[in-house]
Amino acid sequence: MTETARAAATPPATSGSKSEQAYAAVKARIVDGTYSPGYRLVLAKIAEDLGVSVVPVREAIRRLEAEGLVKFERNVGATVSGIDPTEYLYTMQTLSIVEGAATALSAPLIGAADVARARAVNAEMRECLQHFDPIRFTALNQDFHSVLFEHCPNPHILDLVHRGWNRLASLRSSTFRFVPGRAHESVDEHEALLQLIESGASPDDIEKAARRHRSATLDAYLAQTNAGSLSAH
């Protein structure tokens, strides 16, 4: 994610760098699957692993709870949240709408340097296909889309986009692992989106293309996980 998008996606730490470091470390382990859904987050053990006190770890866990990556269970404590197929469906449907709108609103403000930056990221994604690493591919995918929506002038829509990405963070690391073929299509669709923006296409056309792109990933995932019937609800 770009620096601008990352700053908007996560609230500032309240007690300095140790809290920020704990937050980044725990979130990274959730995203890369080290802490899988249901994993019990023992604050003292995490603090020991990170070489900090329990206080910054507790603050980090609270931030992750606010993002939906962690939940508290009675008599259990903090555990890593999972995303069931229904929640994934609803979140992706919502994200396709708000991210499509944010991309369309951002398009007139995207300059040649932004397009070049996005195209460079997409080139890295294409190279990543040779020896496919779904976690790296997903990180690059978020970097790419951040370039396209980060100039959105509507802060409320932009906030909804960041919330959607945060909700998906624990599962998105494995989405392309489940549907690696979708990764090839995604890279081609990225280039098509950039060409639309470069050509000065209408906001409506850009929004529709961005929504189709997001929906295609959802459809591929649901089909692969035998959850396609959810799309009827």
Tab-separated table of C-alpha atoms in Angstrom:
chain	number	residue	atom	x	y	z
A	1	MET	CA	0.000	0.000	0.000
A	2	THR	CA	1.230	3.507	-0.672
A	3	GLU	CA	2.261	5.682	2.261
A	4	THR	CA	-0.791	7.901	1.783
A	5	ALA	CA	-3.187	4.965	1.681
A	6	ARG	CA	-1.566	3.239	4.620
A	7	ALA	CA	-1.840	6.365	6.726
A	8	ALA	CA	-5.508	6.677	5.867
A	9	ALA	CA	-6.211	3.006	6.420
A	10	THR	CA	-4.918	2.813	9.962
A	11	PRO	CA	-5.332	5.181	12.886
A	12	PRO	CA	-2.218	6.563	14.529
A	13	ALA	CA	-0.739	4.711	17.471
A	14	THR	CA	-1.456	6.265	20.827
A	15	SER	CA	1.792	5.481	22.649
A	16	GLY	CA	4.619	5.884	20.186
A	17	SER	CA	6.746	3.543	18.142
A	18	LYS	CA	6.516	0.432	20.309
A	19	SER	CA	2.747	0.312	19.912
A	20	GLU	CA	3.103	0.921	16.174
A	21	GLN	CA	5.725	-1.815	15.865
A	22	ALA	CA	3.577	-4.272	17.813
A	23	TYR	CA	0.584	-3.426	15.641
A	24	ALA	CA	2.554	-3.890	12.415
A	25	ALA	CA	4.111	-7.155	13.580
A	26	VAL	CA	0.882	-8.788	14.762
A	27	LYS	CA	-1.044	-7.622	11.698
A	28	ALA	CA	1.661	-8.985	9.385
A	29	ARG	CA	1.457	-12.382	11.077
A	30	ILE	CA	-2.312	-12.431	10.689
A	31	VAL	CA	-2.125	-11.463	7.031
A	32	ASP	CA	0.591	-13.972	6.118
A	33	GLY	CA	-1.224	-16.782	7.919
A	34	THR	CA	1.245	-17.267	10.789
A	35	TYR	CA	-1.645	-16.431	13.106
A	36	SER	CA	-4.493	-18.307	11.424
A	37	PRO	CA	-8.235	-17.808	12.081
A	38	GLY	CA	-9.046	-18.897	15.618
A	39	TYR	CA	-5.448	-18.531	16.807
A	40	ARG	CA	-5.366	-17.401	20.441
A	41	LEU	CA	-3.347	-14.224	20.887
A	42	VAL	CA	-1.557	-14.520	24.222
A	43	LEU	CA	-0.410	-10.987	24.997
A	44	ALA	CA	2.483	-11.975	27.285
A	45	LYS	CA	3.886	-14.417	24.712
A	46	ILE	CA	3.618	-11.895	21.870
A	47	ALA	CA	5.254	-9.217	24.035
A	48	GLU	CA	8.112	-11.602	24.811
A	49	ASP	CA	8.554	-12.479	21.119
A	50	LEU	CA	8.642	-8.805	20.155
A	51	GLY	CA	10.806	-7.693	23.056
A	52	VAL	CA	8.298	-5.173	24.378
A	53	SER	CA	5.991	-4.891	27.368
A	54	VAL	CA	2.389	-6.065	27.327
A	55	VAL	CA	1.021	-2.501	27.136
A	56	PRO	CA	1.856	-1.764	23.460
A	57	VAL	CA	0.724	-5.260	22.491
A	58	ARG	CA	-2.620	-4.690	24.203
A	59	GLU	CA	-3.041	-1.409	22.309
A	60	ALA	CA	-2.125	-3.143	19.048
A	61	ILE	CA	-4.720	-5.842	19.674
A	62	ARG	CA	-7.372	-3.200	20.318
A	63	ARG	CA	-6.585	-1.540	16.992
A	64	LEU	CA	-6.793	-4.879	15.216
A	65	GLU	CA	-10.108	-5.576	16.920
A	66	ALA	CA	-11.443	-2.266	15.592
A	67	GLU	CA	-10.364	-3.349	12.095
A	68	GLY	CA	-12.153	-6.676	12.460
A	69	LEU	CA	-9.006	-8.809	12.378
A	70	VAL	CA	-9.247	-9.791	16.047
A	71	LYS	CA	-12.188	-10.672	18.256
A	72	PHE	CA	-12.574	-11.231	21.979
A	73	GLU	CA	-14.270	-14.411	23.174
A	74	ARG	CA	-15.518	-14.934	26.682
A	75	ASN	CA	-13.254	-17.207	28.731
A	76	VAL	CA	-10.851	-17.376	25.782
A	77	GLY	CA	-9.546	-13.868	25.176
A	78	ALA	CA	-8.297	-12.396	21.935
A	79	THR	CA	-8.357	-14.638	18.883
A	80	VAL	CA	-7.788	-14.068	15.181
A	81	SER	CA	-11.042	-13.514	13.341
A	82	GLY	CA	-12.003	-15.637	10.369
A	83	ILE	CA	-14.155	-14.578	7.462
A	84	ASP	CA	-16.896	-16.989	6.502
A	85	PRO	CA	-18.007	-17.166	2.856
A	86	THR	CA	-21.138	-15.120	3.500
A	87	GLU	CA	-19.224	-12.277	5.134
A	88	TYR	CA	-16.643	-12.427	2.360
A	89	LEU	CA	-19.424	-12.193	-0.210
A	90	TYR	CA	-21.053	-9.165	1.400
A	91	THR	CA	-17.746	-7.385	2.008
A	92	MET	CA	-16.559	-7.905	-1.564
A	93	GLN	CA	-19.899	-6.775	-2.972
A	94	THR	CA	-19.717	-3.615	-0.880
A	95	LEU	CA	-16.084	-3.014	-1.773
A	96	SER	CA	-16.824	-3.379	-5.484
A	97	ILE	CA	-19.335	-0.538	-5.171
A	98	VAL	CA	-17.330	1.880	-3.027
A	99	GLU	CA	-13.956	1.177	-4.631
A	100	GLY	CA	-15.502	1.516	-8.085
A	101	ALA	CA	-16.916	4.894	-7.086
A	102	ALA	CA	-13.624	5.991	-5.498
A	103	THR	CA	-11.669	5.003	-8.617
A	104	ALA	CA	-14.085	6.878	-10.887
A	105	LEU	CA	-13.911	10.018	-8.725
A	106	SER	CA	-10.146	9.747	-8.495
A	107	ALA	CA	-9.599	9.232	-12.254
A	108	PRO	CA	-9.623	12.928	-13.316
A	109	LEU	CA	-6.955	13.605	-10.686
A	110	ILE	CA	-4.661	10.763	-11.732
A	111	GLY	CA	-1.639	12.149	-13.575
A	112	ALA	CA	0.916	10.561	-15.865
A	113	ALA	CA	3.258	9.910	-12.932
A	114	ASP	CA	0.499	8.030	-11.098
A	115	VAL	CA	-0.258	5.910	-14.166
A	116	ALA	CA	3.438	5.126	-14.552
A	117	ARG	CA	3.650	4.125	-10.895
A	118	ALA	CA	0.609	1.869	-11.181
A	119	ARG	CA	1.917	0.318	-14.395
A	120	ALA	CA	5.275	-0.376	-12.720
A	121	VAL	CA	3.500	-2.168	-9.878
A	122	ASN	CA	1.454	-4.158	-12.375
A	123	ALA	CA	4.683	-5.160	-14.140
A	124	GLU	CA	5.959	-6.513	-10.824
A	125	MET	CA	2.719	-8.435	-10.458
A	126	ARG	CA	3.215	-9.946	-13.914
A	127	GLU	CA	6.754	-10.994	-12.985
A	128	CYS	CA	5.396	-12.495	-9.768
A	129	LEU	CA	3.253	-14.858	-11.845
A	130	GLN	CA	6.373	-16.694	-13.028
A	131	HIS	CA	7.049	-18.095	-9.550
A	132	PHE	CA	3.731	-17.356	-7.946
A	133	ASP	CA	3.802	-15.957	-4.420
A	134	PRO	CA	0.174	-15.202	-3.433
A	135	ILE	CA	1.145	-13.098	-0.413
A	136	ARG	CA	3.493	-10.845	-2.401
A	137	PHE	CA	1.006	-10.713	-5.263
A	138	THR	CA	-1.735	-9.573	-2.900
A	139	ALA	CA	0.478	-6.857	-1.405
A	140	LEU	CA	1.304	-5.591	-4.891
A	141	ASN	CA	-2.375	-5.754	-5.821
A	142	GLN	CA	-3.222	-3.457	-2.943
A	143	ASP	CA	-0.411	-1.091	-3.951
A	144	PHE	CA	-1.823	-0.963	-7.482
A	145	HIS	CA	-5.374	-0.191	-6.448
A	146	SER	CA	-4.242	2.362	-3.888
A	147	VAL	CA	-2.772	4.433	-6.718
A	148	LEU	CA	-6.131	4.392	-8.492
A	149	PHE	CA	-8.347	5.378	-5.573
A	150	GLU	CA	-6.034	7.415	-3.323
A	151	HIS	CA	-6.919	10.725	-5.039
A	152	CYS	CA	-10.646	10.277	-4.363
A	153	PRO	CA	-11.855	13.710	-3.181
A	154	ASN	CA	-14.706	12.245	-1.108
A	155	PRO	CA	-13.226	11.286	2.290
A	156	HIS	CA	-16.309	9.314	3.318
A	157	ILE	CA	-16.120	7.019	0.293
A	158	LEU	CA	-12.362	6.673	0.750
A	159	ASP	CA	-12.885	5.689	4.390
A	160	LEU	CA	-15.325	2.966	3.329
A	161	VAL	CA	-12.777	1.634	0.835
A	162	HIS	CA	-10.075	1.402	3.515
A	163	ARG	CA	-12.490	-0.281	5.902
A	164	GLY	CA	-13.304	-2.865	3.247
A	165	TRP	CA	-9.631	-3.630	2.611
A	166	ASN	CA	-9.016	-3.916	6.350
A	167	ARG	CA	-11.896	-6.362	6.797
A	168	LEU	CA	-10.506	-8.537	4.048
A	169	ALA	CA	-6.896	-8.369	5.187
A	170	SER	CA	-6.833	-11.698	7.022
A	171	LEU	CA	-8.322	-13.583	4.065
A	172	ARG	CA	-6.909	-11.679	1.097
A	173	SER	CA	-3.465	-13.145	1.729
A	174	SER	CA	-4.901	-16.487	0.632
A	175	THR	CA	-7.510	-15.451	-1.935
A	176	PHE	CA	-5.142	-15.761	-4.885
A	177	ARG	CA	-3.719	-18.943	-3.379
A	178	PHE	CA	-7.165	-20.484	-3.835
A	179	VAL	CA	-7.628	-19.091	-7.351
A	180	PRO	CA	-4.136	-18.640	-8.872
A	181	GLY	CA	-5.592	-18.554	-12.388
A	182	ARG	CA	-7.486	-15.423	-11.443
A	183	ALA	CA	-4.170	-13.653	-10.828
A	184	HIS	CA	-3.297	-13.789	-14.551
A	185	GLU	CA	-6.665	-12.290	-15.482
A	186	SER	CA	-6.345	-9.642	-12.790
A	187	VAL	CA	-3.076	-8.301	-14.222
A	188	ASP	CA	-4.646	-7.960	-17.689
A	189	GLU	CA	-7.676	-6.174	-16.222
A	190	HIS	CA	-5.366	-3.766	-14.410
A	191	GLU	CA	-3.836	-2.716	-17.716
A	192	ALA	CA	-7.300	-2.267	-19.222
A	193	LEU	CA	-8.248	-0.004	-16.309
A	194	LEU	CA	-5.128	2.101	-16.823
A	195	GLN	CA	-5.879	2.448	-20.521
A	196	LEU	CA	-9.393	3.648	-19.707
A	197	ILE	CA	-8.013	6.275	-17.348
A	198	GLU	CA	-5.339	7.370	-19.819
A	199	SER	CA	-7.908	7.718	-22.613
A	200	GLY	CA	-10.093	10.013	-20.515
A	201	ALA	CA	-12.989	7.554	-20.450
A	202	SER	CA	-16.182	8.623	-18.710
A	203	PRO	CA	-16.416	8.149	-14.935
A	204	ASP	CA	-19.311	5.759	-15.543
A	205	ASP	CA	-17.198	3.491	-17.768
A	206	ILE	CA	-14.299	3.539	-15.307
A	207	GLU	CA	-16.586	2.748	-12.374
A	208	LYS	CA	-18.200	-0.160	-14.228
A	209	ALA	CA	-14.806	-1.591	-15.199
A	210	ALA	CA	-13.506	-1.315	-11.628
A	211	ARG	CA	-16.630	-3.008	-10.273
A	212	ARG	CA	-16.435	-5.837	-12.835
A	213	HIS	CA	-12.792	-6.362	-11.900
A	214	ARG	CA	-13.619	-6.729	-8.216
A	215	SER	CA	-16.668	-8.896	-8.867
A	216	ALA	CA	-14.653	-11.270	-11.066
A	217	THR	CA	-12.318	-12.059	-8.180
A	218	LEU	CA	-15.295	-12.688	-5.910
A	219	ASP	CA	-16.941	-14.986	-8.470
A	220	ALA	CA	-13.732	-16.970	-8.971
A	221	TYR	CA	-13.227	-17.401	-5.235
A	222	LEU	CA	-16.793	-18.481	-4.557
A	223	ALA	CA	-16.735	-20.951	-7.439
A	224	GLN	CA	-13.447	-22.463	-6.261
A	225	THR	CA	-14.670	-22.843	-2.672
A	226	ASN	CA	-18.014	-24.351	-3.753
A	227	ALA	CA	-19.821	-21.345	-2.317
A	228	GLY	CA	-21.189	-20.055	-5.560
A	229	SER	CA	-24.741	-20.582	-4.398
A	230	LEU	CA	-24.266	-17.652	-1.995
A	231	SER	CA	-24.394	-15.241	-4.910
A	232	ALA	CA	-28.103	-15.965	-5.248
A	233	HIS	CA	-28.803	-14.481	-1.817
